[in-house]
Each structure stands twice: as C-alpha cells, then as structure tokens.
Amino acid sequence: MGFQREITERRAHTSEIESQLGWISEFGNVLSHDLKTPLNIIQGNIELAKELDDTSRLDDAAAAAERLEELVDDLATVMQRGDLVSDVAPVELGDAFRSWDTFETEPESLAVVDSKPILADSDALIRLADNLVKNTVEHTGTGTAMRVGTLPDGFYYEDDGPGISKRERQDVFKPGFTTKEDGTGFGMVSIKQIALAHGWEVSIEEGSTGGARFEFTGVAEPR
C-alpha cells in the first residue's frame, strides 16, 4: 500500500510538472507576440515622427506604451505565482468575497448563497475573488448579479451574464486569450495559477441562470 501510494504521488507530481511546462511554453509564446506588438508600434511611430516631422505619430506611440504598461503589470502579477500562497490558514469563504476594500472593482450585486471555512492563503483568495468579479464586470457590466456558494469539496462563483461558450471554455485559462478588444488575457491566468498554487482544480460550467460558473474543487477544510 505504501509503495502504491508513493507511485501515485510521483505520477501526480509528474503530471503537475508537465502541466506547468506546457503553461510556461504558452506563456513564452504570449511574451514573444503580445509584448513585441506594442513595442513595434512604438518604434515604428517614433521613426515616422522623425522622418516626417509629424508629432501626431507620437500619439499612437503613447497609446501603445499604455497598452504595454498594462501587459507588463498583468504579467508581473501572474509571474509572482511562487509567492501566491505563503500562509495557508482557515479562511471564511464568504468573508473573502466581501472584501470590497481590497477589490479593484466593487460589485453592485454579489450574494453569498452559503459559506464555510476553507484552508487558503487569505490574500491570494481575495485576489482570486477580485479577478472573478472584475472579469464579470468587464464583460457584462456593473449591474450583473453574481453569486458564490459552497460545493461538497470546494466552492463556486457564477454570474447571470451571457456565459462562456463550450467552444471557448478550454481556451479561457490560456495566457493571452481574451474576448475583449482591449483585454490583456491574463486575469483568468491569474485565477488558474492561484488555484494551482493551492492544489485546487478549476473548471468552467454553465451557471444556474445561463451565465458563467467557475467551480473550484479539491479544496481542503479545517479539521
């Protein structure tokens, strides 16, 4: 039994390493494309401004610089994965989703259907909650209803927006994927990385009212 348990743990560890290597590869592709694009725009417009003596070209360069800054900020957040979970302790699920003072985007309507204590890094859980709320608000508006509740081995978050199509669900957590013209595509990556850092699984389903539903499973509870 001990030998079988050791083999199972090794396989799980190997699978996690393979998953992370795949994620790093995808991340590298995003770095090579998404960061170079605004850099090329900046460089090109600066050269044109010099050649044509046309300072209006600098407006496009400035816009690209702002886009680059947004990408760098989001990339920095995602790359801090090693520090995402440092102090795991009992946290009341509902409290994390009511931490409006630390949210970048305060929801107009978020209901905690039910709650329970779970083992998590409080700061990381709040960032996860904030990213979920921010994703809803950015894609569906501030008036969208949001709900959070418990599952037998975890918790869920859902909204009553238009939802995420089955075709797109497998791509949502890929670095750089976004359905917004001005989106960076790293908010969902951050959610996935926080879940992975805790040892949780995250999946996307259809919500009770047809919106997006994120389920987090494998979540430990205090004994």
Coordinates of C-alpha atoms in Angstrom, one line a residue:
M1 CA 0.0 0.0 0.0
G2 CA 2.8 2.4 0.9
F3 CA 4.6 1.6 -2.5
Q4 CA 1.3 2.2 -4.4
R5 CA 0.8 5.5 -2.6
E6 CA 4.3 6.6 -3.5
I7 CA 3.8 5.7 -7.1
T8 CA 0.5 7.6 -7.2
E9 CA 2.1 10.7 -5.6
R10 CA 5.0 10.6 -8.1
R11 CA 2.6 10.4 -11.1
A12 CA 0.6 13.3 -9.7
H13 CA 3.8 15.3 -9.2
T14 CA 5.0 14.4 -12.8
S15 CA 1.6 15.4 -14.2
E16 CA 1.8 18.8 -12.4
I17 CA 5.3 19.4 -13.7
E18 CA 4.1 18.6 -17.3
S19 CA 1.2 20.9 -16.9
Q20 CA 3.5 23.7 -15.7
L21 CA 5.9 23.2 -18.5
G22 CA 3.1 23.4 -21.0
W23 CA 1.9 26.6 -19.4
I24 CA 5.4 28.1 -19.5
S25 CA 5.6 27.3 -23.2
E26 CA 2.3 29.0 -23.9
F27 CA 3.5 31.9 -21.7
G28 CA 6.6 32.3 -23.8
N29 CA 4.5 32.5 -27.0
V30 CA 2.5 35.3 -25.5
L31 CA 5.6 37.1 -24.4
S32 CA 7.1 36.9 -27.9
H33 CA 3.9 38.2 -29.6
D34 CA 1.9 40.4 -27.2
L35 CA 4.8 42.3 -25.9
K36 CA 6.6 42.8 -29.3
T37 CA 3.4 44.1 -31.0
P38 CA 3.1 47.3 -29.0
L39 CA 6.9 47.7 -29.0
N40 CA 6.9 47.6 -32.8
I41 CA 4.2 50.2 -32.9
I42 CA 6.1 52.5 -30.6
Q43 CA 9.3 52.1 -32.5
G44 CA 7.6 52.5 -35.9
N45 CA 5.8 55.6 -35.0
I46 CA 8.8 57.2 -33.4
E47 CA 10.8 56.6 -36.6
L48 CA 7.9 58.1 -38.7
A49 CA 7.7 61.1 -36.4
K50 CA 11.4 61.7 -37.0
E51 CA 11.3 61.1 -40.8
L52 CA 8.1 63.1 -41.5
D53 CA 8.5 65.6 -38.7
D54 CA 5.0 64.7 -37.7
T55 CA 4.5 64.7 -33.9
S56 CA 0.9 63.4 -34.2
R57 CA 2.6 60.0 -34.7
L58 CA 3.7 60.1 -31.1
D59 CA 0.0 59.8 -30.0
D60 CA -0.1 56.3 -31.5
A61 CA 3.2 55.6 -29.8
A62 CA 1.9 56.8 -26.4
A63 CA -1.2 54.6 -26.8
A64 CA 0.9 51.6 -27.5
A65 CA 3.1 52.5 -24.5
E66 CA 0.0 52.5 -22.3
R67 CA -1.0 49.1 -23.7
L68 CA 2.5 47.8 -23.0
E69 CA 2.3 49.0 -19.4
E70 CA -1.0 47.2 -18.8
L71 CA 0.5 44.0 -20.2
V72 CA 3.6 44.3 -18.0
D73 CA 1.5 44.9 -14.9
D74 CA -0.6 41.8 -15.6
L75 CA 2.4 39.7 -16.4
A76 CA 4.1 40.7 -13.2
T77 CA 1.1 39.6 -11.2
V78 CA 0.9 36.3 -13.0
M79 CA 4.7 35.6 -12.7
Q80 CA 4.5 36.0 -8.9
R81 CA 3.0 32.5 -8.7
G82 CA 5.7 31.3 -6.4
D83 CA 4.6 33.9 -3.8
L84 CA 0.9 33.4 -4.4
V85 CA 0.4 31.0 -1.5
S86 CA 2.6 31.6 1.6
D87 CA 0.3 31.4 4.6
V88 CA -2.4 28.8 4.4
A89 CA -4.9 29.0 7.3
P90 CA -8.7 28.7 7.9
V91 CA -10.5 31.4 6.0
E92 CA -14.2 32.0 5.8
L93 CA -15.1 31.8 2.1
G94 CA -17.8 34.4 2.3
D95 CA -15.5 36.9 4.0
A96 CA -13.0 36.8 1.1
F97 CA -15.8 37.6 -1.4
R98 CA -17.0 40.5 0.8
S99 CA -13.6 42.2 1.0
W100 CA -14.7 45.2 -1.0
D101 CA -12.0 47.5 0.5
T102 CA -9.2 45.4 -1.2
F103 CA -11.1 44.8 -4.5
E104 CA -10.1 46.9 -7.6
T105 CA -13.7 46.5 -8.8
E106 CA -16.5 46.7 -6.3
P107 CA -19.6 44.7 -7.5
E108 CA -23.0 46.2 -7.3
S109 CA -24.7 42.8 -6.7
L110 CA -22.8 39.9 -5.2
A111 CA -24.7 37.4 -3.0
V112 CA -23.0 34.8 -0.7
V113 CA -25.5 31.9 -1.0
D114 CA -23.7 30.0 1.7
S115 CA -20.3 29.9 3.2
K116 CA -17.8 27.7 5.1
P117 CA -14.2 27.8 6.4
I118 CA -11.6 26.6 3.9
L119 CA -7.8 26.3 4.1
A120 CA -6.3 29.0 1.9
D121 CA -4.0 32.0 1.8
S122 CA -6.4 34.8 2.6
D123 CA -4.7 37.4 0.4
A124 CA -4.5 35.0 -2.6
L125 CA -8.1 34.0 -2.1
I126 CA -9.2 37.7 -2.1
R127 CA -7.2 38.3 -5.3
L128 CA -8.9 35.3 -6.9
A129 CA -12.3 36.7 -5.8
D130 CA -11.4 40.2 -7.2
N131 CA -10.3 38.7 -10.5
L132 CA -13.6 36.8 -10.9
V133 CA -15.6 39.9 -10.1
K134 CA -13.5 42.0 -12.4
N135 CA -14.0 39.5 -15.2
T136 CA -17.8 39.7 -14.8
V137 CA -17.9 43.5 -14.6
E138 CA -15.6 44.0 -17.6
H139 CA -17.6 41.6 -19.8
T140 CA -21.2 42.1 -18.7
G141 CA -21.4 45.4 -16.8
T142 CA -21.6 46.5 -13.2
G143 CA -25.3 45.6 -12.7
T144 CA -24.7 41.8 -13.4
A145 CA -25.8 39.6 -10.5
M146 CA -23.1 37.4 -9.0
R147 CA -23.3 34.5 -6.5
V148 CA -20.8 32.5 -4.6
G149 CA -21.5 29.3 -2.7
T150 CA -20.1 26.0 -1.4
L151 CA -19.6 22.6 -3.0
P152 CA -19.0 19.3 -1.2
D153 CA -15.3 19.6 -1.9
G154 CA -15.0 23.3 -2.7
F155 CA -16.9 26.4 -3.9
Y156 CA -18.3 28.1 -6.9
Y157 CA -18.7 31.5 -8.4
E158 CA -21.3 32.4 -11.0
D159 CA -23.0 35.3 -12.7
D160 CA -26.1 35.8 -14.7
G161 CA -24.4 37.2 -17.8
P162 CA -24.3 35.7 -21.3
G163 CA -21.9 32.9 -20.1
I164 CA -18.9 31.3 -21.8
S165 CA -19.5 29.1 -24.8
K166 CA -18.3 25.5 -24.6
R167 CA -16.0 26.2 -27.6
E168 CA -14.2 28.9 -25.6
R169 CA -14.1 27.3 -22.2
Q170 CA -10.9 25.2 -23.0
D171 CA -9.1 28.4 -24.0
V172 CA -10.2 30.8 -21.3
F173 CA -7.2 30.0 -19.0
K174 CA -4.6 30.2 -21.8
P175 CA -2.2 33.1 -21.5
G176 CA -3.3 36.0 -23.7
F177 CA -6.8 34.7 -24.5
T178 CA -9.4 37.4 -24.3
T179 CA -12.7 38.2 -26.0
K180 CA -12.3 41.9 -25.3
E181 CA -10.6 44.2 -27.9
D182 CA -8.6 45.9 -25.2
G183 CA -8.2 42.9 -22.8
T184 CA -4.8 41.6 -21.8
G185 CA -5.9 38.0 -21.3
F186 CA -4.1 37.5 -18.0
G187 CA -6.9 37.8 -15.4
M188 CA -8.1 34.3 -16.0
V189 CA -4.5 33.0 -16.0
S190 CA -4.1 34.5 -12.5
I191 CA -7.2 32.7 -11.3
K192 CA -5.9 29.4 -12.6
Q193 CA -2.5 29.9 -11.1
I194 CA -3.9 30.8 -7.7
A195 CA -6.0 27.7 -7.8
L196 CA -3.0 25.5 -8.8
A197 CA -0.8 27.0 -6.1
H198 CA -3.4 25.8 -3.6
G199 CA -3.7 22.4 -5.2
W200 CA -7.2 23.1 -6.4
E201 CA -8.9 22.2 -9.7
V202 CA -10.9 24.9 -11.5
S203 CA -13.5 24.3 -14.2
I204 CA -16.0 26.4 -16.2
E205 CA -19.6 25.3 -16.4
E206 CA -23.0 26.9 -17.2
G207 CA -24.5 28.8 -14.3
S208 CA -27.9 28.3 -12.9
T209 CA -29.3 31.2 -14.9
G210 CA -27.2 30.5 -18.0
G211 CA -24.2 32.7 -17.1
A212 CA -20.6 31.7 -16.4
R213 CA -19.9 29.4 -13.5
F214 CA -16.4 28.7 -12.1
E215 CA -16.1 25.6 -9.8
F216 CA -13.1 25.1 -7.5
T217 CA -12.7 21.6 -6.2
G218 CA -10.2 19.7 -4.2
V219 CA -10.4 22.5 -1.6
A220 CA -9.3 21.4 1.9
E221 CA -11.3 22.4 5.0
P222 CA -10.0 22.8 8.6
R223 CA -10.3 19.7 10.7

